[in-house]
PDB file of C-alpha atoms and ligand atoms in Angstrom:
ATOM      1  CA  UNK R   1     -11.301  -3.357 -13.129  1.00 98.00           C
ATOM      2  CA  UNK R   2      -8.250  -1.922 -12.345  1.00 98.00           C
ATOM      3  CA  UNK R   3      -5.905  -1.879  -8.976  1.00 98.00           C
ATOM      4  CA  UNK R   4      -3.448  -0.548  -8.370  1.00 98.00           C
ATOM      5  CA  UNK R   5      -0.466  -1.665  -5.637  1.00 98.00           C
ATOM      6  CA  UNK R   6       1.641   1.267  -4.104  1.00 98.00           C
ATOM      7  CA  UNK R   7       4.618   1.139  -2.079  1.00 98.00           C
ATOM      8  CA  UNK R   8       6.809   3.365  -0.468  1.00 98.00           C
ATOM      9  CA  UNK R   9      10.017   4.014   0.318  1.00 98.00           C
ATOM     10  CA  UNK R  10      12.185   0.120   1.233  1.00 98.00           C
ATOM     11  CA  UNK R  11       9.857  -2.236   0.282  1.00 98.00           C
ATOM     12  CA  UNK R  12      12.127  -2.664  -2.212  1.00 98.00           C
ATOM     13  CA  UNK R  13      14.011  -4.540  -0.202  1.00 98.00           C
ATOM     14  CA  UNK R  14      11.410  -7.365   0.997  1.00 98.00           C
ATOM     15  CA  UNK R  15      12.460  -9.941   1.652  1.00 96.00           C
ATOM     16  CA  UNK R  16      16.168  -8.373   2.935  1.00 97.00           C
ATOM     17  CA  UNK R  17      14.894  -5.639   5.051  1.00 97.00           C
ATOM     18  CA  UNK R  18      14.252  -7.015   8.578  1.00 97.00           C
ATOM     19  CA  UNK R  19      12.924 -10.377   7.686  1.00 97.00           C
ATOM     20  CA  UNK R  20      11.978 -10.782  11.357  1.00 97.00           C
ATOM     21  CA  UNK R  21       9.302  -7.953  10.959  1.00 98.00           C
ATOM     22  CA  UNK R  22       8.830  -7.431   7.073  1.00 98.00           C
ATOM     23  CA  UNK R  23       8.691 -11.466   6.146  1.00 97.00           C
ATOM     24  CA  UNK R  24      10.904 -13.566   3.493  1.00 97.00           C
ATOM     25  CA  UNK R  25       9.003 -11.871   0.065  1.00 98.00           C
ATOM     26  CA  UNK R  26      10.583 -10.676  -1.656  1.00 98.00           C
ATOM     27  CA  UNK R  27       8.692  -7.858  -3.361  1.00 98.00           C
ATOM     28  CA  UNK R  28       9.348  -8.899  -7.065  1.00 98.00           C
ATOM     29  CA  UNK R  29       7.788 -11.930  -5.954  1.00 98.00           C
ATOM     30  CA  UNK R  30       4.977 -10.006  -3.996  1.00 98.00           C
ATOM     31  CA  UNK R  31       4.256  -8.096  -7.013  1.00 98.00           C
ATOM     32  CA  UNK R  32       4.328 -11.346  -8.768  1.00 98.00           C
ATOM     33  CA  UNK R  33       1.926 -12.985  -6.395  1.00 98.00           C
ATOM     34  CA  UNK R  34      -0.871 -10.154  -6.512  1.00 98.00           C
ATOM     35  CA  UNK R  35      -0.784  -9.752 -10.306  1.00 98.00           C
ATOM     36  CA  UNK R  36      -1.120 -13.580 -10.907  1.00 98.00           C
ATOM     37  CA  UNK R  37      -4.623 -13.206  -7.952  1.00 98.00           C
ATOM     38  CA  UNK R  38      -5.826 -10.063  -9.675  1.00 98.00           C
ATOM     39  CA  UNK R  39      -6.225 -12.081 -13.189  1.00 98.00           C
ATOM     40  CA  UNK R  40      -7.595 -14.946 -10.703  1.00 98.00           C
ATOM     41  CA  UNK R  41     -10.702 -12.758  -9.793  1.00 97.00           C
ATOM     42  CA  UNK R  42     -10.688 -11.184 -13.246  1.00 97.00           C
ATOM     43  CA  UNK R  43      -9.066  -7.841 -12.102  1.00 98.00           C
ATOM     44  CA  UNK R  44      -5.852  -6.192 -13.615  1.00 98.00           C
ATOM     45  CA  UNK R  45      -3.196  -5.075 -11.447  1.00 98.00           C
ATOM     46  CA  UNK R  46      -0.376  -2.361 -11.320  1.00 98.00           C
ATOM     47  CA  UNK R  47       2.448  -2.795  -8.787  1.00 98.00           C
ATOM     48  CA  UNK R  48       4.825   0.622  -8.354  1.00 98.00           C
ATOM     49  CA  UNK R  49       6.952   1.105  -5.436  1.00 98.00           C
ATOM     50  CA  UNK R  50       8.737   4.520  -5.005  1.00 98.00           C
ATOM     51  CA  UNK R  51      11.703   5.533  -2.625  1.00 98.00           C
ATOM     52  CA  UNK R  52      10.413   9.504  -3.608  1.00 98.00           C
ATOM     53  CA  UNK R  53       7.754  11.091  -2.077  1.00 98.00           C
ATOM     54  CA  UNK R  54       6.912  13.501  -4.617  1.00 98.00           C
ATOM     55  CA  UNK R  55       6.896  10.366  -7.208  1.00 98.00           C
ATOM     56  CA  UNK R  56       4.674   8.831  -5.075  1.00 98.00           C
ATOM     57  CA  UNK R  57       2.447  11.603  -5.100  1.00 98.00           C
ATOM     58  CA  UNK R  58       3.026  12.307  -9.213  1.00 98.00           C
ATOM     59  CA  UNK R  59       1.437   8.145  -9.628  1.00 98.00           C
ATOM     60  CA  UNK R  60      -1.519   9.459  -6.948  1.00 98.00           C
ATOM     61  CA  UNK R  61      -2.315  12.143  -8.983  1.00 98.00           C
ATOM     62  CA  UNK R  62      -1.620  10.149 -12.772  1.00 98.00           C
ATOM     63  CA  UNK R  63      -4.447   7.955 -11.363  1.00 98.00           C
ATOM     64  CA  UNK R  64      -7.367   9.985 -11.577  1.00 98.00           C
ATOM     65  CA  UNK R  65      -9.728   7.984 -14.540  1.00 97.00           C
ATOM     66  CA  UNK R  66      -7.167   5.820 -14.582  1.00 98.00           C
ATOM     67  CA  UNK R  67      -7.195   2.976 -11.305  1.00 98.00           C
ATOM     68  CA  UNK R  68     -10.730   2.028  -9.960  1.00 98.00           C
ATOM     69  CA  UNK R  69      -8.966   1.601  -6.415  1.00 98.00           C
ATOM     70  CA  UNK R  70      -5.404   1.761  -4.566  1.00 98.00           C
ATOM     71  CA  UNK R  71      -3.773  -0.209  -2.209  1.00 98.00           C
ATOM     72  CA  UNK R  72      -1.300   1.503  -0.227  1.00 98.00           C
ATOM     73  CA  UNK R  73       1.554   0.877   2.030  1.00 98.00           C
ATOM     74  CA  UNK R  74       3.021   4.673   2.103  1.00 98.00           C
ATOM     75  CA  UNK R  75       5.798   2.665   4.663  1.00 98.00           C
ATOM     76  CA  UNK R  76       7.602   5.471   6.591  1.00 98.00           C
ATOM     77  CA  UNK R  77       5.513   8.065   4.483  1.00 98.00           C
ATOM     78  CA  UNK R  78       3.152   6.485   6.611  1.00 98.00           C
ATOM     79  CA  UNK R  79       3.695   8.966   9.366  1.00 98.00           C
ATOM     80  CA  UNK R  80       5.509  11.878   7.808  1.00 98.00           C
ATOM     81  CA  UNK R  81       2.656  12.539   3.939  1.00 98.00           C
ATOM     82  CA  UNK R  82       0.237  15.759   3.952  1.00 98.00           C
ATOM     83  CA  UNK R  83       1.433  15.750   0.304  1.00 98.00           C
ATOM     84  CA  UNK R  84       0.678  11.636   0.050  1.00 98.00           C
ATOM     85  CA  UNK R  85      -2.691  12.698   1.973  1.00 98.00           C
ATOM     86  CA  UNK R  86      -3.230  15.535   0.100  1.00 98.00           C
ATOM     87  CA  UNK R  87      -3.448  13.659  -3.389  1.00 98.00           C
ATOM     88  CA  UNK R  88      -4.817  10.203  -2.158  1.00 98.00           C
ATOM     89  CA  UNK R  89      -7.978  13.200  -1.709  1.00 98.00           C
ATOM     90  CA  UNK R  90      -7.336  15.163  -4.623  1.00 98.00           C
ATOM     91  CA  UNK R  91      -8.002  12.157  -7.053  1.00 98.00           C
ATOM     92  CA  UNK R  92     -10.578  10.713  -4.527  1.00 98.00           C
ATOM     93  CA  UNK R  93     -10.493   6.649  -5.429  1.00 98.00           C
ATOM     94  CA  UNK R  94     -10.929   4.229  -2.904  1.00 98.00           C
ATOM     95  CA  UNK R  95      -8.428   3.455  -0.895  1.00 98.00           C
ATOM     96  CA  UNK R  96      -7.479   0.294   1.213  1.00 98.00           C
ATOM     97  CA  UNK R  97      -3.984   0.710   3.594  1.00 98.00           C
ATOM     98  CA  UNK R  98      -1.689  -1.929   4.171  1.00 98.00           C
ATOM     99  CA  UNK R  99       1.088  -2.654   6.830  1.00 98.00           C
ATOM    100  CA  UNK R 100       2.941  -5.736   6.824  1.00 98.00           C
ATOM    101  CA  UNK R 101       3.789  -4.841  10.347  1.00 98.00           C
ATOM    102  CA  UNK R 102       1.443  -3.178  12.984  1.00 98.00           C
ATOM    103  CA  UNK R 103       3.235   0.312  13.104  1.00 98.00           C
ATOM    104  CA  UNK R 104       0.315   1.152  16.127  1.00 96.00           C
ATOM    105  CA  UNK R 105       2.531  -1.208  18.357  1.00 97.00           C
ATOM    106  CA  UNK R 106       5.267  -0.258  17.822  1.00 97.00           C
ATOM    107  CA  UNK R 107       7.636   2.565  18.157  1.00 97.00           C
ATOM    108  CA  UNK R 108       5.857   6.196  19.111  1.00 97.00           C
ATOM    109  CA  UNK R 109       6.849   7.871  16.385  1.00 97.00           C
ATOM    110  CA  UNK R 110       4.593   4.976  14.103  1.00 98.00           C
ATOM    111  CA  UNK R 111       1.178   5.791  15.589  1.00 96.00           C
ATOM    112  CA  UNK R 112       1.285   9.595  13.632  1.00 97.00           C
ATOM    113  CA  UNK R 113      -0.857   8.385  10.557  1.00 98.00           C
ATOM    114  CA  UNK R 114      -1.757  10.706   7.975  1.00 98.00           C
ATOM    115  CA  UNK R 115      -2.448   8.291   4.946  1.00 98.00           C
ATOM    116  CA  UNK R 116      -4.816   6.578   6.861  1.00 98.00           C
ATOM    117  CA  UNK R 117      -7.122   9.694   6.915  1.00 98.00           C
ATOM    118  CA  UNK R 118      -7.514   8.534   2.871  1.00 98.00           C
ATOM    119  CA  UNK R 119      -8.140   5.713   3.645  1.00 98.00           C
ATOM    120  CA  UNK R 120     -12.054   3.748   3.889  1.00 98.00           C
ATOM    121  CA  UNK R 121     -10.518   0.932   5.277  1.00 98.00           C
ATOM    122  CA  UNK R 122      -6.863  -0.322   7.272  1.00 98.00           C
ATOM    123  CA  UNK R 123      -5.348  -3.711   7.270  1.00 98.00           C
ATOM    124  CA  UNK R 124      -2.255  -3.548   9.459  1.00 98.00           C
ATOM    125  CA  UNK R 125      -0.222  -6.462  11.453  1.00 98.00           C
ATOM    126  CA  UNK R 126      -1.058  -9.633   8.719  1.00 98.00           C
ATOM    127  CA  UNK R 127       2.197  -9.502   7.004  1.00 98.00           C
ATOM    128  CA  UNK R 128       2.498  -9.585   3.094  1.00 98.00           C
ATOM    129  CA  UNK R 129      -0.713 -11.552   2.940  1.00 98.00           C
ATOM    130  CA  UNK R 130      -2.357  -7.776   3.832  1.00 98.00           C
ATOM    131  CA  UNK R 131      -2.300  -6.488   0.599  1.00 98.00           C
ATOM    132  CA  UNK R 132      -4.511  -9.706  -1.343  1.00 98.00           C
ATOM    133  CA  UNK R 133      -7.079  -8.324   1.840  1.00 98.00           C
ATOM    134  CA  UNK R 134      -6.946  -5.202   1.164  1.00 98.00           C
ATOM    135  CA  UNK R 135      -7.382  -6.351  -2.798  1.00 98.00           C
ATOM    136  CA  UNK R 136     -10.701  -8.217  -1.657  1.00 98.00           C
ATOM    137  CA  UNK R 137     -11.681  -5.479   0.296  1.00 98.00           C
ATOM    138  CA  UNK R 138     -11.180  -3.104  -3.092  1.00 98.00           C
ATOM    139  CA  UNK R 139     -13.749  -4.882  -5.396  1.00 98.00           C
ATOM    140  CA  UNK R 140     -15.911  -6.322  -2.493  1.00 98.00           C
ATOM    141  CA  UNK R 141     -16.390  -2.040  -2.690  1.00 98.00           C
ATOM    142  CA  UNK R 142     -16.496  -1.556  -5.608  1.00 98.00           C
ATOM    143  CA  UNK R 143     -18.977  -4.198  -6.512  1.00 97.00           C
ATOM    144  CA  UNK R 144     -20.818  -4.205  -3.744  1.00 92.00           C
TER     145      UNK R 144
HETATM  146  C1  DQA W   1       5.057  -0.453   7.331  1.00 94.97           C
HETATM  147  C2  DQA W   1       5.578   0.489   8.532  1.00 94.97           C
HETATM  148  C3  DQA W   1       5.952   1.345   8.706  1.00 94.97           C
HETATM  149  O1  DQA W   1       6.278   2.121  10.061  1.00 94.97           O
HETATM  150  C4  DQA W   1       7.341   1.671   8.428  1.00 94.97           C
HETATM  151  O2  DQA W   1       8.045   2.767   7.801  1.00 94.97           O
HETATM  152  C5  DQA W   1       7.868   0.677   7.123  1.00 94.97           C
HETATM  153  C6  DQA W   1       7.093   0.018   6.865  1.00 94.97           C
HETATM  154  C7  DQA W   1       4.702  -1.368   7.647  1.00 94.97           C
HETATM  155  O3  DQA W   1       4.353  -2.057   6.489  1.00 94.97           O
HETATM  156  O4  DQA W   1       4.533  -2.078   8.389  1.00 94.97           O
HETATM  157  O5  DQA W   1       8.537   1.366   6.044  1.00 94.97           O
HETATM  158  O6  DQA W   1       4.470   0.517   7.033  1.00 94.97           O
END
């Protein structure tokens, strides 16, 4: 089984960026820990981050026939990107949405969410632990 963990804009600055909201784990460490977690579970995990909406759409499209499941934190594009929603729907790969914070309890504009409509589960407000929970949810979904 191959899973892909996609991160949107500014998540490459994890550890530096607003640590009171997003925590102190840096992006590189998160990726290393996710890959190691996948190995423990017998799952190949690929990680990808981009600050550009079109790159993320291209990446989602490229997963067709290549990846069994997607963990996605679209970051700010959560609240704006019909293109990412459409790309996820187009490839039809099971997806779990992750947010480190809980956008629904923050500013009003963060309550708008397009990408959620293409995800079978949302994990929010659990810090970076949410990514590992999302991997578990995908493995459950794909094996039961
Ligand atoms: C985020 C929440 C978004 O509102 C924000 O734009 C992000 C990160 C989160 O992980 O909590 O960049 O997706």
